[in-house]
Coordinates of C-alpha atoms in Angstrom, one line a residue:
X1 CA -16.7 -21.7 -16.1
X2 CA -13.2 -22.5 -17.0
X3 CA -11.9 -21.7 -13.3
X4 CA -13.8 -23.1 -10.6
X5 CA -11.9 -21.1 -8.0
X6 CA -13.5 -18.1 -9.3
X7 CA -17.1 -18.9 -7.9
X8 CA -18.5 -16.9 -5.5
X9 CA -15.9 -14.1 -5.9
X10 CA -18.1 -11.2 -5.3
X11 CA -18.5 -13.2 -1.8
X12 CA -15.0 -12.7 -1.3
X13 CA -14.9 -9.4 -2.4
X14 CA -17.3 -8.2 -0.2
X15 CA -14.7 -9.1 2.6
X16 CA -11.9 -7.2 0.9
X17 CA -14.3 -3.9 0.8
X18 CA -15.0 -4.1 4.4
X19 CA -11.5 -3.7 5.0
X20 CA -10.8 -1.3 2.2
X21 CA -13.3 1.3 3.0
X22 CA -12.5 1.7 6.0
X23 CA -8.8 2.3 5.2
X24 CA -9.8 4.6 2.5
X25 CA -12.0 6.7 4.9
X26 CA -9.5 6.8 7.5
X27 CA -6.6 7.8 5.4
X28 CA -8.3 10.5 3.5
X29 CA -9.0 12.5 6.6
X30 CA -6.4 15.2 8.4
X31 CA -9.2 15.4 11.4
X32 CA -7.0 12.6 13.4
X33 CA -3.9 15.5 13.9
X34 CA -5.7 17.7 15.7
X35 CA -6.4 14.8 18.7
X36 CA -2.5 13.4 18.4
X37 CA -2.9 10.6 15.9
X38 CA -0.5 10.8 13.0
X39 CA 0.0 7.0 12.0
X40 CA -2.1 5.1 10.7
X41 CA -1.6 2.5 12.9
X42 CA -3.1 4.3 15.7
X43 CA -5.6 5.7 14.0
X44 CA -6.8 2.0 13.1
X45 CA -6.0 0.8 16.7
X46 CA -8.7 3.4 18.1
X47 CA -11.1 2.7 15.4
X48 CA -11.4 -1.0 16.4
X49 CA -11.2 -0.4 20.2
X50 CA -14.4 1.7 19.4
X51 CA -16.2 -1.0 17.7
X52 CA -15.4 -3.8 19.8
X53 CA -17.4 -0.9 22.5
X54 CA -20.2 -0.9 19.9
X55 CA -20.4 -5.2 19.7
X56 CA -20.1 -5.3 23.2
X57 CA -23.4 -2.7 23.9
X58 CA -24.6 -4.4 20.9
X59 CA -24.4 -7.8 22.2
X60 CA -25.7 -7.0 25.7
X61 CA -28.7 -5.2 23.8
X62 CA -27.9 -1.9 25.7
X63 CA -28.0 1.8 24.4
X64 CA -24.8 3.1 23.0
X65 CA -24.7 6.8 22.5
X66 CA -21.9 9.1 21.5
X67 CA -21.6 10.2 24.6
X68 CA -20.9 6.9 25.8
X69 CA -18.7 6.3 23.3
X70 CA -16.4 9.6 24.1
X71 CA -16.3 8.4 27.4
X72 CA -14.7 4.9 26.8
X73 CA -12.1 7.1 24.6
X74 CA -11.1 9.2 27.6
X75 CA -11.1 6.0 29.7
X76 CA -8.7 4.4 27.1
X77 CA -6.6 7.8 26.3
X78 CA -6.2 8.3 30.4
X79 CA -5.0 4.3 30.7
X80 CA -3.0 4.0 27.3
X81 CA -3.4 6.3 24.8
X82 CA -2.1 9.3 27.0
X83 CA -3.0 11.5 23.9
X84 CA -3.2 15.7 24.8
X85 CA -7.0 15.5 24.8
X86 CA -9.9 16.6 27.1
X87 CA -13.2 15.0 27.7
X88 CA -15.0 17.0 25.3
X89 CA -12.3 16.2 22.6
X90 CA -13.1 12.2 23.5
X91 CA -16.5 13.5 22.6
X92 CA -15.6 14.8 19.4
X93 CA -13.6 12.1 18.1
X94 CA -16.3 9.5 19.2
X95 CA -18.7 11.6 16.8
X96 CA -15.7 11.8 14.2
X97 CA -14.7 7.9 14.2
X98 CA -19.0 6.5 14.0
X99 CA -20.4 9.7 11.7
X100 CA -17.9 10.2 9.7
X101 CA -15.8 7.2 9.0
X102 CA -18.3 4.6 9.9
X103 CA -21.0 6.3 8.7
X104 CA -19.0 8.0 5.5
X105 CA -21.2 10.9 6.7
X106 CA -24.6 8.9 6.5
X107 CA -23.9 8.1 2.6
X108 CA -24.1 4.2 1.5
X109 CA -21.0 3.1 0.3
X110 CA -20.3 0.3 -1.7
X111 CA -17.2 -1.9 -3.0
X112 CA -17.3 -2.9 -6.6
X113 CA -16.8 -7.4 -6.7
X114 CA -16.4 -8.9 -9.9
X115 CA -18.8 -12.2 -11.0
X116 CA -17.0 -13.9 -13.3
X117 CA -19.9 -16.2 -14.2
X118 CA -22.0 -12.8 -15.4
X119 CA -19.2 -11.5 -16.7
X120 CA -19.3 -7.6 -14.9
X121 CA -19.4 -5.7 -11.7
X122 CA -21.7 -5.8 -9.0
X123 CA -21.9 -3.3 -6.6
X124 CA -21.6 -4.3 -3.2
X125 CA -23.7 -2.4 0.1
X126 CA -21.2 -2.1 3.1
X127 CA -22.9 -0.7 6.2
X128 CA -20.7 -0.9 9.7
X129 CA -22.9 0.6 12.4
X130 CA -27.0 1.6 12.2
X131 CA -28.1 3.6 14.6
X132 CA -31.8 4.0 16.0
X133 CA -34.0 6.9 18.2
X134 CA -34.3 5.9 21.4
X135 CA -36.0 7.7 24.5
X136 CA -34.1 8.2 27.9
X137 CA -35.7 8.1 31.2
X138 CA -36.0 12.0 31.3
X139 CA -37.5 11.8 28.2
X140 CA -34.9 12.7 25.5
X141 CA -34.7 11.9 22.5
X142 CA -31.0 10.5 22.0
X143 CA -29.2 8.2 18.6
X144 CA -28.1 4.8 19.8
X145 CA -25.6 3.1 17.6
X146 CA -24.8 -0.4 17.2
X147 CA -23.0 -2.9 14.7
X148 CA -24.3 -4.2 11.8
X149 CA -23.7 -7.8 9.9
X150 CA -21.1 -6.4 7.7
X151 CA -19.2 -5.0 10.9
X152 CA -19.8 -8.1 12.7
X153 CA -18.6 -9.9 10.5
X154 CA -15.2 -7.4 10.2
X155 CA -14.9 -7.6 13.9
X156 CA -15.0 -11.8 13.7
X157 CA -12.4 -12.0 10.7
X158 CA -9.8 -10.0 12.6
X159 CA -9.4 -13.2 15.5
X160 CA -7.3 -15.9 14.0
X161 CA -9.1 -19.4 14.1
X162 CA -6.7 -21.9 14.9
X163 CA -4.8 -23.9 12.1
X164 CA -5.8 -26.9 13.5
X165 CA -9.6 -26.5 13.7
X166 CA -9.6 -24.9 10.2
X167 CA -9.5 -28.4 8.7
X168 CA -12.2 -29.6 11.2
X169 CA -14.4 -26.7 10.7
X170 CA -14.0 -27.3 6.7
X171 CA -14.5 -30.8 6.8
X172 CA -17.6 -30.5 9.3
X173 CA -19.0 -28.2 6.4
X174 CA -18.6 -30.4 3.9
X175 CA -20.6 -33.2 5.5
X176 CA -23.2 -30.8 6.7
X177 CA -23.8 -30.0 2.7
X178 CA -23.4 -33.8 2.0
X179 CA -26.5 -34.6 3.8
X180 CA -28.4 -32.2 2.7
X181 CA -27.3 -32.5 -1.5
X182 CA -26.1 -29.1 -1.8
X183 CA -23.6 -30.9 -4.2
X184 CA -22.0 -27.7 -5.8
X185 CA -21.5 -26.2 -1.8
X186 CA -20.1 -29.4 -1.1
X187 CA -17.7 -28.8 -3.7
X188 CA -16.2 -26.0 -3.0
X189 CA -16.2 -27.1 0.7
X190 CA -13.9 -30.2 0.0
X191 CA -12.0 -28.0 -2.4
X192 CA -11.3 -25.9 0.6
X193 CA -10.3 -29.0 2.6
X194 CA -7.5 -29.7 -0.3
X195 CA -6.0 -26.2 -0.3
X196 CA -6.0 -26.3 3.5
X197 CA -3.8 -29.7 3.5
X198 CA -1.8 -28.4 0.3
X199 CA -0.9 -25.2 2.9
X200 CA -0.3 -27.4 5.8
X201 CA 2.0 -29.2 3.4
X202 CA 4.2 -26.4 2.5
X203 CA 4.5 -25.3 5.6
X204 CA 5.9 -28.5 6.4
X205 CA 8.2 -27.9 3.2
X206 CA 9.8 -24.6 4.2
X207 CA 10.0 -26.0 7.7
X208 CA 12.5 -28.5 6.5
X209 CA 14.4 -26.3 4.5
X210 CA 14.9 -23.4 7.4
X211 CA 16.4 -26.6 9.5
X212 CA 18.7 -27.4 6.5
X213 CA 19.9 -23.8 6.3
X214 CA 20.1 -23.7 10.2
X215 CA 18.4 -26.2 13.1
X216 CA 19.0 -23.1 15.5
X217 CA 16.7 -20.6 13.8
X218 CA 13.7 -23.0 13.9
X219 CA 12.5 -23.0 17.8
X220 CA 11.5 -26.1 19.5
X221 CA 8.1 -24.7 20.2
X222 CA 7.6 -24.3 16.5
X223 CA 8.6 -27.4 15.9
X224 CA 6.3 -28.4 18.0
X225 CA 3.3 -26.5 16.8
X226 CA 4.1 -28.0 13.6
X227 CA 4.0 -31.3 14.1
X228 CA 0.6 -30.8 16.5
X229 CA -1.1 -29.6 13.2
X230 CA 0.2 -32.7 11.5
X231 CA -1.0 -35.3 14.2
X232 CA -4.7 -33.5 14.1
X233 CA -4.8 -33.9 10.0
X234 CA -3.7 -37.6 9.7
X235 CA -5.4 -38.8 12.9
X236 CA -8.7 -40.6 11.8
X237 CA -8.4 -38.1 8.3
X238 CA -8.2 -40.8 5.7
X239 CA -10.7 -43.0 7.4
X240 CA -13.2 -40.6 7.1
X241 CA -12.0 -38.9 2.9
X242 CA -12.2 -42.5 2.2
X243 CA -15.9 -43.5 3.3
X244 CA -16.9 -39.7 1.9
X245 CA -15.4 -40.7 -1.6
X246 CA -17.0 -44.6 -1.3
X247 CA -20.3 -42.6 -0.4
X248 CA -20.3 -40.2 -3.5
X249 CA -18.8 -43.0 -5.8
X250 CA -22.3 -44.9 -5.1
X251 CA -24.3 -41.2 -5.3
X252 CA -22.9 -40.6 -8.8
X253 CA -23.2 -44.3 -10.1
X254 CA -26.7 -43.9 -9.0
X255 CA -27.7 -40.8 -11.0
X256 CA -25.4 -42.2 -14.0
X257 CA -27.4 -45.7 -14.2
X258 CA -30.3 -43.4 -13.8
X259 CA -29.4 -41.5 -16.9
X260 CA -28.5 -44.7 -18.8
X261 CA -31.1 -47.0 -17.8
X262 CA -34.1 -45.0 -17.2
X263 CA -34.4 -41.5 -18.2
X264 CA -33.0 -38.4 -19.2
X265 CA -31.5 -36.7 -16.4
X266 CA -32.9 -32.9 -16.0
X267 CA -30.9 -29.8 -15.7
X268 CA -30.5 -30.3 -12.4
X269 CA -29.4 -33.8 -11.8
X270 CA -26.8 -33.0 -14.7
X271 CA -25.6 -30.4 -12.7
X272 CA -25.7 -32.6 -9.4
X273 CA -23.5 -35.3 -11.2
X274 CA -21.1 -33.0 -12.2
X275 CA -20.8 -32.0 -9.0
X276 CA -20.5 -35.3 -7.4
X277 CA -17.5 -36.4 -10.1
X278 CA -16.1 -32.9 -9.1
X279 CA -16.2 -33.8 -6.0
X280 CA -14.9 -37.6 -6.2
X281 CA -12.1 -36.0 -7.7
X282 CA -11.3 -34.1 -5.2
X283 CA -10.9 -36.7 -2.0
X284 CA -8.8 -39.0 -4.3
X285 CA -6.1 -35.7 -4.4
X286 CA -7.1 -35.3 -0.5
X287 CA -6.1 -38.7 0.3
X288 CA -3.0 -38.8 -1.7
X289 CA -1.9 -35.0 0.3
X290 CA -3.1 -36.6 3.4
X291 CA -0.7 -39.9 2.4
X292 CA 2.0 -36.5 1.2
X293 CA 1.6 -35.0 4.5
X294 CA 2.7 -37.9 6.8
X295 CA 6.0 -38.5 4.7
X296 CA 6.9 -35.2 4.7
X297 CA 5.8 -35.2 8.9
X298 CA 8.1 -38.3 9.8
X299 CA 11.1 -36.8 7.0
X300 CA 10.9 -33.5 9.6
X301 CA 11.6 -35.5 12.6
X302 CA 14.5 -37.3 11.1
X303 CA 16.2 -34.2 9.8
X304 CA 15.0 -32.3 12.6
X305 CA 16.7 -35.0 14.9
X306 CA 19.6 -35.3 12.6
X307 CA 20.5 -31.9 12.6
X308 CA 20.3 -31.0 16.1
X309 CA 22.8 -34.0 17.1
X310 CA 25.3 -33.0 14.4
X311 CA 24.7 -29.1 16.5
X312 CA 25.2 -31.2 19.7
X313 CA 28.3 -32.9 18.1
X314 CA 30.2 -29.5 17.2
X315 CA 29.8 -28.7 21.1
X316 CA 32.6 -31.8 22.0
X317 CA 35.1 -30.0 19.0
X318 CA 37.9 -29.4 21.2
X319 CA 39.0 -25.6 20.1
X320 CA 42.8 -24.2 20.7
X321 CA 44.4 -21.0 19.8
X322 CA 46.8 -20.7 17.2
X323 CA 48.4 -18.2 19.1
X324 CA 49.2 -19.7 22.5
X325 CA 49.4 -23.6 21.5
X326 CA 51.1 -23.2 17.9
X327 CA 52.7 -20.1 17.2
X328 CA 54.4 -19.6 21.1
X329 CA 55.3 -23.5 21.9
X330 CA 57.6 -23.4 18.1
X331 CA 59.2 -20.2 19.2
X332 CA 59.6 -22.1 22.2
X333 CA 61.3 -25.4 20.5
X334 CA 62.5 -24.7 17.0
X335 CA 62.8 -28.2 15.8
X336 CA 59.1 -28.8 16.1
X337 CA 59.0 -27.4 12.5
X338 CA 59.8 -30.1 10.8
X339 CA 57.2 -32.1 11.8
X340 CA 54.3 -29.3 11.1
X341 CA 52.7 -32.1 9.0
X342 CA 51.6 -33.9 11.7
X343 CA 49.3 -30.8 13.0
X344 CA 48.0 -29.1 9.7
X345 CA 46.6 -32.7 8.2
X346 CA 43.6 -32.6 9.5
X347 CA 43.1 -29.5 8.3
X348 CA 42.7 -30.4 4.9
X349 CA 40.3 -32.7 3.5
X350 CA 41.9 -36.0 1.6
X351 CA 40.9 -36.6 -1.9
X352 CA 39.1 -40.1 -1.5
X353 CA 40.9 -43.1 -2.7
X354 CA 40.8 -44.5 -6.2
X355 CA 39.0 -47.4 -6.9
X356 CA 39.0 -49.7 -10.0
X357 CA 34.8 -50.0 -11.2
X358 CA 34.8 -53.1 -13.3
X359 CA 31.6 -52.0 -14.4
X360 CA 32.6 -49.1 -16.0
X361 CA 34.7 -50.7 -18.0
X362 CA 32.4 -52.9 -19.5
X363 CA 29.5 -50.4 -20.5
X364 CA 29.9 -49.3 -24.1
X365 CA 32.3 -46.8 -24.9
X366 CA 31.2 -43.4 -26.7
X367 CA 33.0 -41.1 -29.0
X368 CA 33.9 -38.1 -26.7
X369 CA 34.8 -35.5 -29.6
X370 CA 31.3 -34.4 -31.5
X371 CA 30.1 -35.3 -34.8
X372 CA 31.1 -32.6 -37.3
X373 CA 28.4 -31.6 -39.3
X374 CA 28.1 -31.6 -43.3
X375 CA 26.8 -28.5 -43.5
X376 CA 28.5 -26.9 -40.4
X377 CA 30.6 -24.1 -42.5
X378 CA 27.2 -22.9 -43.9
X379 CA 26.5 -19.8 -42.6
X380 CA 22.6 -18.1 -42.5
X381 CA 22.5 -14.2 -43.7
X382 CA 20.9 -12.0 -42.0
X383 CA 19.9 -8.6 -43.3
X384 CA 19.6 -6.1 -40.2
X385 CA 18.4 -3.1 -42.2
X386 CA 15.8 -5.5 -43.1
X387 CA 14.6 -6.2 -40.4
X388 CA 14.6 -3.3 -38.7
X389 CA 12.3 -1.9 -41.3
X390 CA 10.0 -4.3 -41.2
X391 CA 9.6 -3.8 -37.4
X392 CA 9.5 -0.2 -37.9
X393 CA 6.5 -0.2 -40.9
X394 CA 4.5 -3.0 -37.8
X395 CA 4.8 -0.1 -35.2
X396 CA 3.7 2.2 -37.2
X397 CA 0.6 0.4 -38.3
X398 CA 0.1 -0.2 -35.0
X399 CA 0.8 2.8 -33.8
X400 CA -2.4 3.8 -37.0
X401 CA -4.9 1.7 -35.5
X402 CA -4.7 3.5 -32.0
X403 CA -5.2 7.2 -34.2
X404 CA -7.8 5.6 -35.6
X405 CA -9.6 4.4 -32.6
X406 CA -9.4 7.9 -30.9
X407 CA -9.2 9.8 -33.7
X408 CA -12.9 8.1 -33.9
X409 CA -14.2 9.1 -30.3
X410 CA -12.7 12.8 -30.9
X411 CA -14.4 13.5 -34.2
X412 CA -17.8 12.3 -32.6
X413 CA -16.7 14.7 -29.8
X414 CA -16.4 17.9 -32.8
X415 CA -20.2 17.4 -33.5
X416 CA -21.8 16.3 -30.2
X417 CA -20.8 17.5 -26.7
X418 CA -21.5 13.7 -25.0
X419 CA -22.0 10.2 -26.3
X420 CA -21.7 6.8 -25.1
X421 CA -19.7 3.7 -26.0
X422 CA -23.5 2.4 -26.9
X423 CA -23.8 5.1 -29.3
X424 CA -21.0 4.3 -31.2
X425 CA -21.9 0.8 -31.6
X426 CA -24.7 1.3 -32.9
X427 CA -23.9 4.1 -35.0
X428 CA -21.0 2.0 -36.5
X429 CA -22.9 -1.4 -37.1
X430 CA -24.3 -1.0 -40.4
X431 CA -20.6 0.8 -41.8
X432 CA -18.0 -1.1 -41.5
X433 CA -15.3 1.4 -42.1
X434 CA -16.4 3.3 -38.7
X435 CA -16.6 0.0 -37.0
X436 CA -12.9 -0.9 -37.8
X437 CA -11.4 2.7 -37.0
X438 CA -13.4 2.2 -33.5
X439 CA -12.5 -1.4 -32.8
X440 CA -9.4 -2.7 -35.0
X441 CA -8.6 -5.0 -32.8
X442 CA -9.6 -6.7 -29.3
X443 CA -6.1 -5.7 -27.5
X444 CA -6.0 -1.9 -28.9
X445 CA -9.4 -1.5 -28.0
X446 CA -9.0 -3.0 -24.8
X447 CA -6.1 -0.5 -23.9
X448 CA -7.4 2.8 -25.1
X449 CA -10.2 2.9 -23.0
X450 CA -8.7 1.2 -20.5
X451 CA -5.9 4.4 -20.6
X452 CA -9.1 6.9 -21.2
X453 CA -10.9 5.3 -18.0
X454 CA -7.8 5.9 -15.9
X455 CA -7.4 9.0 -16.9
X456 CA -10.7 10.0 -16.4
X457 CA -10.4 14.1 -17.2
X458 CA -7.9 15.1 -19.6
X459 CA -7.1 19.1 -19.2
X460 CA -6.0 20.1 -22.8
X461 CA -4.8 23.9 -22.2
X462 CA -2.8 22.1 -19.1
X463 CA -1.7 19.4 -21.6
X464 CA -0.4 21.8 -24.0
X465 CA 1.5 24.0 -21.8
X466 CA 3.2 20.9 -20.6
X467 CA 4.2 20.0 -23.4
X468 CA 5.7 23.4 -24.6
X469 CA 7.6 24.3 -21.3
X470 CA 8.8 20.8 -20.6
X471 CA 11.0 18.5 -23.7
X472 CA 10.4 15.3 -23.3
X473 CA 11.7 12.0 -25.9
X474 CA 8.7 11.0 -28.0
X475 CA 7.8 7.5 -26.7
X476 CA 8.0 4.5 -29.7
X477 CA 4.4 3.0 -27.9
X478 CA 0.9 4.7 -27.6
X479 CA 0.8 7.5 -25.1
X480 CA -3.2 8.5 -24.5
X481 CA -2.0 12.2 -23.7
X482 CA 0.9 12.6 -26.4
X483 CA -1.6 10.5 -29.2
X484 CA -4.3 13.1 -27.9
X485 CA -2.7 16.4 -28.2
X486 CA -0.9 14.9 -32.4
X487 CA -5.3 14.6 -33.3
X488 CA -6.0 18.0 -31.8
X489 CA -3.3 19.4 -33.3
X490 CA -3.6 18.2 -36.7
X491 CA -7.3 18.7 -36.7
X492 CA -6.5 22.8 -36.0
X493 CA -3.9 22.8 -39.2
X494 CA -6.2 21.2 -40.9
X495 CA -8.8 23.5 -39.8
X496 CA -6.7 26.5 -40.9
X497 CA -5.7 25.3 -44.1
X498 CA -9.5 24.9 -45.1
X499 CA -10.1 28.1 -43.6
X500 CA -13.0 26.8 -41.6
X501 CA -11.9 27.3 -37.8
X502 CA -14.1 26.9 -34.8
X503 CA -15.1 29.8 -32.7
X504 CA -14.0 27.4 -29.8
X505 CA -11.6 25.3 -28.5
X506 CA -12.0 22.1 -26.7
X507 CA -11.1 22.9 -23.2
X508 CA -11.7 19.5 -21.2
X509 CA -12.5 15.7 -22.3
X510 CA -14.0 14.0 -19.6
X511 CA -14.5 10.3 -19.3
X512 CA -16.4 7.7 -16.7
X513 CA -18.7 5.0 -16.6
X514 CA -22.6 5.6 -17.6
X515 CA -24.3 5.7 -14.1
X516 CA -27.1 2.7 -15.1
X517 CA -23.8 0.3 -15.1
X518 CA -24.2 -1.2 -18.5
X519 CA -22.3 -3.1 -20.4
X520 CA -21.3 -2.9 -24.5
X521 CA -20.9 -6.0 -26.3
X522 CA -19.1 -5.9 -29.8
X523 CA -19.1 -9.6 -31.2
X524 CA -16.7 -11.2 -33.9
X525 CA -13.7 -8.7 -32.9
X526 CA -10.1 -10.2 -34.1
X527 CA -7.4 -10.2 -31.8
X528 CA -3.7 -9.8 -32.9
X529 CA -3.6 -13.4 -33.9
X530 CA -6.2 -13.4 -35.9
X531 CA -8.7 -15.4 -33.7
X532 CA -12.6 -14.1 -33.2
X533 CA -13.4 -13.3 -29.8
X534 CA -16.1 -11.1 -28.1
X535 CA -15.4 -8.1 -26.0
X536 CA -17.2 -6.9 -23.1
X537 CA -16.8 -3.9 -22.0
X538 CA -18.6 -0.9 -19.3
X539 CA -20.7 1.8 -21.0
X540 CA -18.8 4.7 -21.5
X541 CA -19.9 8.5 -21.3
X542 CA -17.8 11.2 -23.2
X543 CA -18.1 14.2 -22.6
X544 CA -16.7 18.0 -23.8
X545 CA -15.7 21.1 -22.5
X546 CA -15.4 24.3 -24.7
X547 CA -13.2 27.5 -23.7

């Protein structure tokens, strides 16, 4: 892979969800106004408070029921909350907040992460609570909830680790996978280790330049913070990037003589050496941003220090009014006027003395006034007409291969009710003609169904009436819903004309991604350029409606 920052992104994804899902199911749902909360903010608040309840029972390995729950919401609405709400309302809400938005109503839910190494999407399982039957000592049968991995690890992502262990916890990775050879974990690790110092030294960056702009805004306890960070990165930091890189330089001179002397490396040595030049790579940067970082450190200081004694400076500026120590004292004495000079020169800045630079006048001398050119009363034509035809006739042609493309998908739509993108390929890969109106090129392709994906369900009676009722400038670029109603249109005339209407009328076009999750492949597509490329793209089910 041409980006190596993209490994592992479903990984990271599958953070993302845990946070998205749960804003998606809290947002969607008007149940929060009938107990008094209206923002979203304390909607969230309440929704954490409840499962830091849940990790705590979890933790201790005690039951946690929902009438536990509703009872550490009254608790909390009677201390802070102070919301309009009775026990049994507590109750409810505590039902509300684990069944329903926890639990999406005991449906799995999933998050949708990209790999980039296959190349499509991979569902992702997020579960926050599980719940289990347990028996009380009367005898009941009760549902005890408690946290999960994925809400766990939600819970554990919300506290902030400190900046100055995040390089030590990084770093302590990286060796960990060093010893044990895990050379493309130990990769990413060290890359880590470089963004975390590249972040460190920006912050150092814009540190410098809020002092520039003004030493008051920045506080002396961020300053110190600041420079605490920097003293835990460079203390004893190099030392150790330099034996790691001496350590993999004689690991990857090892496999290379190896490959050289005595045999063909296999897949996975190739892979390992890779790796290991990867990562040499990486500590050389490391230890130049470490080398980066202490410049920039002892540069703070000095403007820091610099800047604060020109503030303390200003502080000794004796200050007068103009009023009572100019204006009133020459009222007072007349002939103070004319020496005014005296008072207003320091109030203007001098214009520095001239001085004569020998070396100036010795370096060559130039000809100020430019070189004329031969051919400078030339002048190039240029036909606007021209030109604005010839943009006109590359829209249009443009404008042909979208008609095509849909024009394609609709026709299919006139003799079957549903299809699949799957369909068409394979339909279109014995006739060429088909096969060009489909896919004429990788970014028209690429944008109709992107625009038929997002629009999911097309309502063509709704379309129409909009369209009639409401007068609206006809757009120069492709427009799925006006490109759309044209086809229809002109396939009805056309119909008429020929005297061979349909009995019915296509009411709704309906559009999503096959439920096996799929993917089409159509090889040797040209782009606008004229280079061959391969296009990947979701299997696609079309469907019709008839009035």
């Amino acid at each position: 892979m041409q980006y190596n920052f993209l490994n592992h992104f479903p990984k990271r994804m599958k953070n993302v969800g845990l946070y998205a899902l749960l804003f998606s199911n809290t947002t969607q749902k008007t149940t929060w106004k009938q107990y008094g909360f209206d923002t979203i903010s304390e909607q969230l608040n309440t929704i954490f408070a409840v499962m830091l309840y849940l990790m705590e029972q979890s933790l201790k390995k005690e039951n946690c029921l929902i009438d536990d729950i509703g009872a550490y919401i009254d608790t909390l609405n009677t201390s802070s909350f102070e919301k309009p709400m009775s026990y049994d309302d507590c109750r409810k809400l505590a039902d509300f907040i684990v069944n329903v938005i926890l639990s999406n109503d005991g449906r799995p839910m999933y998050f949708e992460g990209y790999d980039f190494e296959k190349r499509e999407y991979q569902k992702l399982h997020i579960s926050y609570v599980s719940n289990k039957v347990v028996y009380l000592d009367t005898g009941i049968k009760r549902t005890s909830y408690r946290l999960t991995d994925d809400g766990y690890n939600l819970l554990l992502g919300t506290l902030e680790v400190e900046n100055n262990m995040k390089l030590t916890i990084q770093e302590m990775i990286f060796k960990l996978h060093l010893e044990k050879q895990s050379y493309d974990k130990a990769a990413d690790a060290i890359r880590n280790v470089f963004q975390q110092l590249q972040i460190q030294l920006q912050k150092i960056q814009e540190a410098m330049d809020r002092v520039r702009r003004n030493a008051l805004s920045y506080s002396v306890a961020e300053y110190q913070r600041i420079l605490e960070e920097d003293m835990d990165i460079v203390r004893d930091t190099r030392k150790k990037f330099v034996e790691y890189r001496e350590m993999v330089k004689a690991r990857a001179a090892e496999l290379f003589e190896k490959h050289i002397n005595i045999q063909k490396l296999n897949e996975k040595e190739e892979e390992n050496l890779g790796n290991l030049r990867e990562i040499e790579s990486y500590l050389t940067r490391t230890i130049d941003e470490h080398q980066k970082i202490l410049n920039h450190h002892l540069d703070l200081k000095a403007l820091y220090t610099k800047e604060l004694e020109g503030l303390s400076q200003m502080s000794l500026i004796q200050r007068f009014s103009l009023r009572t120590e100019l204006f009133d004292r020459v009222l007072e004495q007349p002939g103070a006027l004319g020496q005014m000079e005296l008072f207003f020169r320091p109030l203007f800045l001098q214009a520095p003395e001239k001085i004569y630079n020998l070396n100036k006048a010795l370096e060559p001398q130039q000809t100020v006034r430019k070189k004329v050119e031969a051919d400078s009363e030339e002048q190039a034509g240029f036909d606007e007409e021209a030109w604005l035809r010839e943009q006109e006739r590359l829209r249009q042609e443009k404008l042909e291969k979208y008609r095509g493309c849909l024009g394609y998908l609709l026709k299919r739509l006139f003799l079957q009710n549903a299809f699949t993108l799957e369909d068409c390929k394979r339909d279109t890969h014995n006739r060429q003609e088909d096969r060009k109106k489909l896919v004429p090129n990788v970014e028209i392709f690429k944008e109709v169904m992107v625009e038929l994906i997002q629009g999911a369900e097309f309502d063509l009676p709704a379309l129409k009436k909009e369209r009639r009722e409401f007068i609206q400038e006809s757009s120069e670029g492709f427009q799925i819903n006006e490109m759309l109603m044209q086809l229809l249109e002109e396939q009805e005339a056309m119909e008429r004309v020929s005297g061979q209407e349909r009995g019915r009328k296509l009411r709704l076009l309906r559009v999503r991604r096959t439920p096996d999750g799929t993917a089409v492949v159509f090889d040797g597509v040209l782009t606008a350029d004229g280079e061959e490329k391969t296009i990947r793209c979701s299997n696609l089910l079309f469907e019709a409606e008839y009035e």
